[in-house]
mmCIF file of C-alpha atoms in Angstrom:
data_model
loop_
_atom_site.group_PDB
_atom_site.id
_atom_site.type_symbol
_atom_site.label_atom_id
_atom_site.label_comp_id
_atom_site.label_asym_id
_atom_site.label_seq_id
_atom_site.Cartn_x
_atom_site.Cartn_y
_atom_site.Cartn_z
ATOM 1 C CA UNK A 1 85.566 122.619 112.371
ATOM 2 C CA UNK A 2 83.759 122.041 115.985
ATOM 3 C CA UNK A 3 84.896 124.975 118.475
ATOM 4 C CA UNK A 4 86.279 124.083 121.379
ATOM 5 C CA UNK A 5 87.413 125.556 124.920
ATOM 6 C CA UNK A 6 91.362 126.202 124.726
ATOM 7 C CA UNK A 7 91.826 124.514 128.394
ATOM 8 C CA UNK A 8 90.401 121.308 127.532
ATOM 9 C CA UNK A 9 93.447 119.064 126.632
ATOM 10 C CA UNK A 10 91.247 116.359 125.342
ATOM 11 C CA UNK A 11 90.214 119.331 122.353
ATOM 12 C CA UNK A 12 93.536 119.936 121.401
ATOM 13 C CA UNK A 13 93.715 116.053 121.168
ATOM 14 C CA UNK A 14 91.225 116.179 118.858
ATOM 15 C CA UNK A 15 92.478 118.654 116.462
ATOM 16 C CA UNK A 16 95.861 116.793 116.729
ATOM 17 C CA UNK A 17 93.619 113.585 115.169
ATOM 18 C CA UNK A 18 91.962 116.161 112.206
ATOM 19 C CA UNK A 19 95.604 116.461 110.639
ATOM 20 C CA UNK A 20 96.788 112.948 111.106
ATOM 21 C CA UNK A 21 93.494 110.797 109.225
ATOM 22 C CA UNK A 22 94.761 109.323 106.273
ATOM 23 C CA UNK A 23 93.874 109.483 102.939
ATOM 24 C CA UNK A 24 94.867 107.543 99.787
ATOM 25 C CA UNK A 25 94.271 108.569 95.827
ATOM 26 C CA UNK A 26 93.134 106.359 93.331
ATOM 27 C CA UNK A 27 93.052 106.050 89.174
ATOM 28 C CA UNK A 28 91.836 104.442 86.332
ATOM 29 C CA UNK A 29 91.400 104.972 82.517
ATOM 30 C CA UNK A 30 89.786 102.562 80.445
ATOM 31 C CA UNK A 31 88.665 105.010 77.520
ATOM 32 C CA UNK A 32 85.366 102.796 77.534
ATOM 33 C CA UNK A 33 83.901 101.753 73.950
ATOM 34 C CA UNK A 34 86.252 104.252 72.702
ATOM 35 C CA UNK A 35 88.787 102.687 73.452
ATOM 36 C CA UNK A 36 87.602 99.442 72.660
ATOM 37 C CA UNK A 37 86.923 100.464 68.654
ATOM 38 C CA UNK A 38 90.768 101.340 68.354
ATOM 39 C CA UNK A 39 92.017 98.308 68.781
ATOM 40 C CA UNK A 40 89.072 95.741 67.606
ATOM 41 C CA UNK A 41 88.598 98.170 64.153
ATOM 42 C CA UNK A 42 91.819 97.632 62.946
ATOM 43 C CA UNK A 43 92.751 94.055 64.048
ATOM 44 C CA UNK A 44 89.276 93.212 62.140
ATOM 45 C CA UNK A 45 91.064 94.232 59.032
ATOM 46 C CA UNK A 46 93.982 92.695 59.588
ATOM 47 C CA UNK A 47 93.668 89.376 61.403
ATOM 48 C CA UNK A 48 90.477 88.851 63.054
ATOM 49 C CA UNK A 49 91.108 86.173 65.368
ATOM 50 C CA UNK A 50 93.846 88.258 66.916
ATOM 51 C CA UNK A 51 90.385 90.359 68.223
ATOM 52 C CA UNK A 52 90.378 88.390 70.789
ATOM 53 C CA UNK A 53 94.013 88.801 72.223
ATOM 54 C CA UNK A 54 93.816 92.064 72.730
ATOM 55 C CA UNK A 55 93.810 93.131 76.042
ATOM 56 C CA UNK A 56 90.985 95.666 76.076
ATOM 57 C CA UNK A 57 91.754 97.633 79.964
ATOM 58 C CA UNK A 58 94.879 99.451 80.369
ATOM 59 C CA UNK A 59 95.333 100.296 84.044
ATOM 60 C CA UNK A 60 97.426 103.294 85.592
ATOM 61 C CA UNK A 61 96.281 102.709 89.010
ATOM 62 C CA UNK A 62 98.312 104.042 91.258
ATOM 63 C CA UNK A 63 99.581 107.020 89.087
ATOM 64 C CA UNK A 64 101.398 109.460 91.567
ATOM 65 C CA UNK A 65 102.706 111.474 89.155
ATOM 66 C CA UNK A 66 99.651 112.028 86.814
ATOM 67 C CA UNK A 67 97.432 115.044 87.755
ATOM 68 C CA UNK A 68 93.766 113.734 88.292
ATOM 69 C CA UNK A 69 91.461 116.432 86.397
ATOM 70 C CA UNK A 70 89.754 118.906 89.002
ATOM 71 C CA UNK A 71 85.518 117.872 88.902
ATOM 72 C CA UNK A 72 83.663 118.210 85.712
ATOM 73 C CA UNK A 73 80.515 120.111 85.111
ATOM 74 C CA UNK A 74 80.924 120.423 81.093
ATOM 75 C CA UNK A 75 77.044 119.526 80.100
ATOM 76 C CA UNK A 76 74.239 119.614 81.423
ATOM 77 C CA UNK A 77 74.064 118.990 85.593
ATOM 78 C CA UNK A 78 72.322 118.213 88.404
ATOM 79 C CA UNK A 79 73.833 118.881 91.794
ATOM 80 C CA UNK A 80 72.452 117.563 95.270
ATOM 81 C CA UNK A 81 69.308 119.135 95.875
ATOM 82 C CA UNK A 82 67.844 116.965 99.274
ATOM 83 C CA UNK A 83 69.732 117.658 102.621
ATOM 84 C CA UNK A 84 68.968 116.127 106.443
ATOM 85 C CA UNK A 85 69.750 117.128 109.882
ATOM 86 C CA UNK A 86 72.565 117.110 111.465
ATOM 87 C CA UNK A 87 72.714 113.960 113.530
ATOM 88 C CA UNK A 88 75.248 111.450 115.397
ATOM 89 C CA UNK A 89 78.654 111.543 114.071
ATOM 90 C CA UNK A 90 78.490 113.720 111.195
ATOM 91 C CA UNK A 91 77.426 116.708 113.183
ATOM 92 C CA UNK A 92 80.226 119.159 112.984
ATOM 93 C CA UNK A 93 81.432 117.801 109.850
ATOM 94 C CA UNK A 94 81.102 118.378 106.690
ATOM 95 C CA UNK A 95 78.902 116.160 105.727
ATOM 96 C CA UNK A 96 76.271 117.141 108.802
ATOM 97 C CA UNK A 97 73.696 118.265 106.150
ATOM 98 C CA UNK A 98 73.780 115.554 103.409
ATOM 99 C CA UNK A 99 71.341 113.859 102.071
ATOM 100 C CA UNK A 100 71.036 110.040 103.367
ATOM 101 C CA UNK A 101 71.821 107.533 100.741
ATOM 102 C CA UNK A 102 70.092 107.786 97.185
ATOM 103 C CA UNK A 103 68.501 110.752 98.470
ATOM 104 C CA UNK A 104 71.729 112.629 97.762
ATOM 105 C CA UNK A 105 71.772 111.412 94.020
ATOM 106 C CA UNK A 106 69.848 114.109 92.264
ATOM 107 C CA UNK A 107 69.554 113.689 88.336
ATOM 108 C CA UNK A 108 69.332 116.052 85.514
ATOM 109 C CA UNK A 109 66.309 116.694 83.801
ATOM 110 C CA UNK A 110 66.638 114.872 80.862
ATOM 111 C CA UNK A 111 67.155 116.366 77.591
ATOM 112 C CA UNK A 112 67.244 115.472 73.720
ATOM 113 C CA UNK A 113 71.381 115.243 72.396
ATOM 114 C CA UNK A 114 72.856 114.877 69.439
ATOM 115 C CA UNK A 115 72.313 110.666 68.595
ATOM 116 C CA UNK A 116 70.309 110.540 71.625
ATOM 117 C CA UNK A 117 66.432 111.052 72.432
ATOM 118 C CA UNK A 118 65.362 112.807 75.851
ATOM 119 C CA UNK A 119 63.955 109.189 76.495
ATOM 120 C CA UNK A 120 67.143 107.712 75.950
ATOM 121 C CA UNK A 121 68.947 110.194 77.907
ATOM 122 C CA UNK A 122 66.141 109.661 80.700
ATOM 123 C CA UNK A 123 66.814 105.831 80.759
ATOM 124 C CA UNK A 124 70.579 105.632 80.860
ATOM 125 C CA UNK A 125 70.509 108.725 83.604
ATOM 126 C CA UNK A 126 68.364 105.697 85.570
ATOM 127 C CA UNK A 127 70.815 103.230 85.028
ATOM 128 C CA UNK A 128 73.889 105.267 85.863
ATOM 129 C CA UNK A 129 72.100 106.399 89.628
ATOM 130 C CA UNK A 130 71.273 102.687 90.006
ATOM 131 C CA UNK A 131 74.862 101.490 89.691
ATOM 132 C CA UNK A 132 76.081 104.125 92.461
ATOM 133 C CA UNK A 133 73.564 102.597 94.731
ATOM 134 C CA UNK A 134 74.784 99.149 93.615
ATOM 135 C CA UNK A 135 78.574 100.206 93.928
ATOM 136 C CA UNK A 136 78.428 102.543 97.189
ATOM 137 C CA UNK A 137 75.304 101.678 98.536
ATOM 138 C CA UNK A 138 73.899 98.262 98.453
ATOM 139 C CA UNK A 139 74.614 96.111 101.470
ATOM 140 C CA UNK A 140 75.110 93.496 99.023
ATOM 141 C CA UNK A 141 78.000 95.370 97.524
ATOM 142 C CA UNK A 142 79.429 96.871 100.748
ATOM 143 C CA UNK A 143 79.141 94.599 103.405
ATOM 144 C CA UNK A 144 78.620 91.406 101.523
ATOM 145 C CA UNK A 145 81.397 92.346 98.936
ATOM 146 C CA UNK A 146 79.204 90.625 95.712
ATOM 147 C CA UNK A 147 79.442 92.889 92.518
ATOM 148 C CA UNK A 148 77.227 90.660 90.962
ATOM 149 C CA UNK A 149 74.153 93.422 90.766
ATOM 150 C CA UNK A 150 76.496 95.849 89.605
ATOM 151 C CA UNK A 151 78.058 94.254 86.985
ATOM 152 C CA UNK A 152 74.684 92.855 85.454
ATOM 153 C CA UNK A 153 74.100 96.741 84.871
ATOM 154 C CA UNK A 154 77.091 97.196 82.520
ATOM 155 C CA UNK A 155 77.030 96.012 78.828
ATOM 156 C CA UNK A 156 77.924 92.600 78.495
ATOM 157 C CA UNK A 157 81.701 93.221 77.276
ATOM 158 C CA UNK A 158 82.556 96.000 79.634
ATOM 159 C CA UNK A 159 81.088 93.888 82.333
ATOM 160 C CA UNK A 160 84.058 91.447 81.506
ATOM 161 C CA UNK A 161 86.387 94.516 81.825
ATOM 162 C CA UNK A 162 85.422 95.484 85.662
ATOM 163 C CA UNK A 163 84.713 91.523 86.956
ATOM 164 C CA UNK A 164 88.727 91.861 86.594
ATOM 165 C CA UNK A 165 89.071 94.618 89.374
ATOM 166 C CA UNK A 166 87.003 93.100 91.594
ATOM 167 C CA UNK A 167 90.014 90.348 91.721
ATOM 168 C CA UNK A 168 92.094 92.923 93.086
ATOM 169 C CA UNK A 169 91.924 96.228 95.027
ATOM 170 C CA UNK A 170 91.205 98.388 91.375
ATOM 171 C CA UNK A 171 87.753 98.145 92.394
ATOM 172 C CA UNK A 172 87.646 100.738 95.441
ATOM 173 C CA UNK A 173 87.440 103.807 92.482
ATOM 174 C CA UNK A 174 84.191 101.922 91.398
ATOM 175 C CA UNK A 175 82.618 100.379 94.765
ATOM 176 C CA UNK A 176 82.959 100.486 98.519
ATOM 177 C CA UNK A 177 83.562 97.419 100.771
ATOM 178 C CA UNK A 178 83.257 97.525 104.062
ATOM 179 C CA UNK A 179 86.602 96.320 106.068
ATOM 180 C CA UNK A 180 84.993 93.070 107.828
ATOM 181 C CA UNK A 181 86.870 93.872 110.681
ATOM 182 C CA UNK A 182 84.970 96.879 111.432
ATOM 183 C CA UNK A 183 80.938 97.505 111.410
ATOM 184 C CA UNK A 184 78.478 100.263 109.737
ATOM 185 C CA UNK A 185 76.380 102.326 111.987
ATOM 186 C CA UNK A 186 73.061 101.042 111.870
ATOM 187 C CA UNK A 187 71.162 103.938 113.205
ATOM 188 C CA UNK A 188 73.419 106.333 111.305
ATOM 189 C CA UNK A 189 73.217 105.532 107.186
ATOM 190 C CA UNK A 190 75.405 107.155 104.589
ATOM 191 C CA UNK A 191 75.424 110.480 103.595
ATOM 192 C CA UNK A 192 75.496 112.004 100.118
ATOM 193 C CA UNK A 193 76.211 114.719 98.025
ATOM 194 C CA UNK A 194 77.447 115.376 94.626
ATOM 195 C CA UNK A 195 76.570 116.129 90.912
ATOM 196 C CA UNK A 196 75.778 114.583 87.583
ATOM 197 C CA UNK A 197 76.670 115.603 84.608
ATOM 198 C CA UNK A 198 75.929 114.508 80.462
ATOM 199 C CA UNK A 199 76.576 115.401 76.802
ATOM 200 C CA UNK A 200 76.866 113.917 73.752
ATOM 201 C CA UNK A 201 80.683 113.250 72.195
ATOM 202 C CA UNK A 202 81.679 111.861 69.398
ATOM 203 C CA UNK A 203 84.854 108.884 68.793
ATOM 204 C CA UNK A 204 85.540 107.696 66.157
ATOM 205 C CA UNK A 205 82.483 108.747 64.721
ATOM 206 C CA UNK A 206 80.091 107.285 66.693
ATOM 207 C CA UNK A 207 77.737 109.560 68.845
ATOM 208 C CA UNK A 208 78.240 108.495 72.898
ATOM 209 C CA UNK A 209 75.962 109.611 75.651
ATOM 210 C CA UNK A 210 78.598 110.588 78.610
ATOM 211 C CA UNK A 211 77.391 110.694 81.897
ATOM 212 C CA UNK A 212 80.100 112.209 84.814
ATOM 213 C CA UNK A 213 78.897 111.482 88.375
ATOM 214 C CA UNK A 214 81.165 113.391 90.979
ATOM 215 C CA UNK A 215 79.929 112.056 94.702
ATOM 216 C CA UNK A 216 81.379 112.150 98.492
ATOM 217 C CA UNK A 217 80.070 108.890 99.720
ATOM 218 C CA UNK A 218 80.720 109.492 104.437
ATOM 219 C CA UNK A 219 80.123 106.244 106.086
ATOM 220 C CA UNK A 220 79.740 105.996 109.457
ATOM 221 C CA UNK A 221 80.904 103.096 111.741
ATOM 222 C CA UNK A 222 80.230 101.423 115.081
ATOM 223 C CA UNK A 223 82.588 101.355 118.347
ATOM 224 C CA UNK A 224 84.999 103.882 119.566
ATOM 225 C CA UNK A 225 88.158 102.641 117.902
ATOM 226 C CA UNK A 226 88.837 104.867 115.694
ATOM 227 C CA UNK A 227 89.688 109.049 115.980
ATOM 228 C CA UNK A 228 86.161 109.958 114.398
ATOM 229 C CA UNK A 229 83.951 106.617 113.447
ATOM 230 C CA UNK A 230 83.522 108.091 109.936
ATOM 231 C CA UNK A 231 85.513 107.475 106.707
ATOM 232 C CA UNK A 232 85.205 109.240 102.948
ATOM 233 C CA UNK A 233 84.812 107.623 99.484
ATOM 234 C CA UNK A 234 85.277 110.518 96.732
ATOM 235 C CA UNK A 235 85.183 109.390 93.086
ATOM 236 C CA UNK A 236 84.503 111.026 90.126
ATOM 237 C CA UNK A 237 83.100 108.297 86.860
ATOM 238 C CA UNK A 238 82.554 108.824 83.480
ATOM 239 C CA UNK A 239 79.905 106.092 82.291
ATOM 240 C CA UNK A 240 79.301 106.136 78.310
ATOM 241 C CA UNK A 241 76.685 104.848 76.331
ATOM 242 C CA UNK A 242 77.376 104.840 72.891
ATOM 243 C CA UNK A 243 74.960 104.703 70.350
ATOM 244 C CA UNK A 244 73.522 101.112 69.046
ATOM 245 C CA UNK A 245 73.508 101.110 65.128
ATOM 246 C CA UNK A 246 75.759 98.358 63.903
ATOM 247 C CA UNK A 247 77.112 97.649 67.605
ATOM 248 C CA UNK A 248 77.113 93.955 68.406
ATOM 249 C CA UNK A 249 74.845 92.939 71.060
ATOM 250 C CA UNK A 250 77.231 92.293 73.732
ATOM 251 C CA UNK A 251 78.654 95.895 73.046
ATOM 252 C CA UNK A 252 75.042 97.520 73.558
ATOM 253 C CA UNK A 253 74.709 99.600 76.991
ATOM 254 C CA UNK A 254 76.279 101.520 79.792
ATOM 255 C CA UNK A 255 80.184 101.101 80.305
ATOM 256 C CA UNK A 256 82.610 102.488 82.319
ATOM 257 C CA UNK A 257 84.552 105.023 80.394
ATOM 258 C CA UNK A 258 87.456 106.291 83.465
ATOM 259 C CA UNK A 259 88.052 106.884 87.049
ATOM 260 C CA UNK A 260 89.296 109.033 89.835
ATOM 261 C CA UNK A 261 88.685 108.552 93.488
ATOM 262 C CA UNK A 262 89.961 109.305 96.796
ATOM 263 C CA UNK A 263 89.489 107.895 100.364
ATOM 264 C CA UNK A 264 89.776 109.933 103.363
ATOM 265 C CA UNK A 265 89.530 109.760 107.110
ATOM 266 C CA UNK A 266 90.989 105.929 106.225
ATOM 267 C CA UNK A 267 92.789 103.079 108.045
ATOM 268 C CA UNK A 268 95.491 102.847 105.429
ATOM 269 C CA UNK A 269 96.148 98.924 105.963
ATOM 270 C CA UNK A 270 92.500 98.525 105.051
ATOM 271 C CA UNK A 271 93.150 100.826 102.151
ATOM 272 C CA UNK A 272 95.591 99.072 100.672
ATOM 273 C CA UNK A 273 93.183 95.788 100.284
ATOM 274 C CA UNK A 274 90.496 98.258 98.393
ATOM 275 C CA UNK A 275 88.674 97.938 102.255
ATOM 276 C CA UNK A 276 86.942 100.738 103.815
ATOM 277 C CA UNK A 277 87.222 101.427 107.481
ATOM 278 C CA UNK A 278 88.130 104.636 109.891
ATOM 279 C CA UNK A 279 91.493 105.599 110.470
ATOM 280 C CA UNK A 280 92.665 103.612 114.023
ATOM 281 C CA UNK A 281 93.788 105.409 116.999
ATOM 282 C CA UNK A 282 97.315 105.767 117.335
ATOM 283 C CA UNK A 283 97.508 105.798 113.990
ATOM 284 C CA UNK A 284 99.265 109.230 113.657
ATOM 285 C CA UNK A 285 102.026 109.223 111.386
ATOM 286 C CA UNK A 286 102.925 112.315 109.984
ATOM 287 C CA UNK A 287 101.315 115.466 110.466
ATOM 288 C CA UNK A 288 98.725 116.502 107.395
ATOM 289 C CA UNK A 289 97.994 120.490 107.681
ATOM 290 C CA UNK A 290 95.473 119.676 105.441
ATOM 291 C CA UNK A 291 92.020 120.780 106.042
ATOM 292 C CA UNK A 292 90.507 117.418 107.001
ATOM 293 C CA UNK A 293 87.102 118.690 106.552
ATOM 294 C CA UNK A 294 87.115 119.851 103.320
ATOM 295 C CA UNK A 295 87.909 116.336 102.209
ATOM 296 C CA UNK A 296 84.107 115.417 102.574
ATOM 297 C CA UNK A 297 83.549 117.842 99.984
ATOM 298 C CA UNK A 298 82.581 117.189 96.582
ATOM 299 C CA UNK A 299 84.132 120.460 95.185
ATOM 300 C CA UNK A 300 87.309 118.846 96.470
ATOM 301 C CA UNK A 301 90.121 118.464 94.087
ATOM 302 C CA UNK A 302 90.549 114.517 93.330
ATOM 303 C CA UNK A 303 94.346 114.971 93.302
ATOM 304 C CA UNK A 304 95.416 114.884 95.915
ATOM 305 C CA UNK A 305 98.536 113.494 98.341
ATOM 306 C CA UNK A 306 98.230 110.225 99.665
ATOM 307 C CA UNK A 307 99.879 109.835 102.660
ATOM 308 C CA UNK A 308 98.706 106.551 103.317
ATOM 309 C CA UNK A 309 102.307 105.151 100.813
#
């Protein structure tokens, strides 16, 4: 938290603004290929052509009662390693020494798994840090709001899957738009920081490579609308790649297995469209005695109130 001198009102204004930004929580399960085999192995035996009927993405989003799991680090992880100065609008914050932009994606060193090569495992670690920068990076993504590059990374039938949520708001746990109404800091890009995680599983007998990314994505915005011209995008993704013997083509590559985000520091109306943009002023509502900081954390718990509903 900045210090401040106790006589200046405009201070205690400030502080007043910490415990009123908004935040919202977010959820998904999809149980990736997983999933998938325990509904398309048994209809195959039964009735194949009811294969196709079966609806293949079960959402839960929102949840409020379910408990998002705390971060995982089960595996073998990478955590942040790059930082940067302290500059603009995230100095005082936490989020003042973060890397900017892919710099703040640091990957494992890749090792050999059960069903899976250290090649292999090098490859689909690739893949997974290319579709963050697609999803929470890319201007093409953000500002332009096109998931085309992002989806082309997934295999062909989970890409099918997610095209869904980009119809609605689902997609915010996956990818960040930019509220049109509002405008990204040039000068001042995204900031970064998190962890990657993977290990081998096994479902249903198949070996899966599971990669867990767990990232604070801190965007900063032009003008002087808002309490602080910054806003948070938390998520934590499981992305699986299960192993290709016998797997039908369009089955073959990296799909998303579940999700749990937050946003913070948020303009709630924005929010609920899957937008991104800085909570307004005079947009107080209740008092939060949260620490607002520690939202721009990636140790942060991912359940947590959402006092945006």
């Amino acid at each position: 938290m900045n210090q401040h001198d106790d006589s200046d009102p405009l201070a205690s204004l400030e502080d007043w603004a910490r415990k009123t930004e908004r935040k919202v929580r977010r959820q998904r399960r999809l149980g990736g290929f997983a999933a998938k085999l325990r509904y398309v192995v048994p209809a195959a035996v039964l009735v194949a052509l009811i294969v196709a009927a079966v609806p293949l993405v079960r959402s839960v989003w929102p949840q409020e009662k379910a408990a998002a799991p705390a971060p995982t680090v089960d595996g073998v992880t990478a955590t942040t390693s790059a930082g940067a100065a302290p500059t603009g609008p995230f100095d005082g914050t936490a989020a003042a020494g973060y890397p900017i932009g892919a710099k703040g994606i640091t990957l494992p060193a890749a090792k050999e798994v059960t069903g899976f090569t250290a090649v292999e495992v090098g490859a689909d670690l690739r893949k997974v840090r290319d579709a963050l920068v697609a999803g929470r990076l890319d201007p093409h993504m953000t500002v332009e709001h096109r998931a085309d590059e992002f989806l082309a990374l997934l295999a062909p039938t989970s890409r099918a899957q997610i095209a869904k949520w980009f119809k609605s708001s689902a997609f915010a746990t996956l990818a960040t738009w930019i509220d049109p109404k509002v405008k990204l800091d040039p000068v001042n890009q995204p900031r970064v920081s998190g962890r990657v995680t993977y290990k081998s599983v096994s479902e249903n007998g198949r070996n899966t490579l599971r990669v867990t990314t767990n990232f604070v994505w801190v965007y900063a915005f032009q003008g002087e609308f808002a309490w602080r011209p910054l806003a948070v995008q938390h998520d934590e993704i499981t992305w699986d790649f299960p192993e290709t013997g016998n797997l039908r083509a369009a089955d073959k590559g990296m799909w998303v297995h579940g999700t749990h985000s937050y946003g913070a520091w948020i303009d709630c109306a924005a929010a609920d469209k899957g937008l991104v943009a800085p909570t307004p002023k005079g947009d107080g509502g209740g008092v939060n005695t949260e620490d607002q900081d520690s939202l721009a954390e990636p140790d942060h718990p991912l359940d947590v109130g959402d006092d945006c509903h």
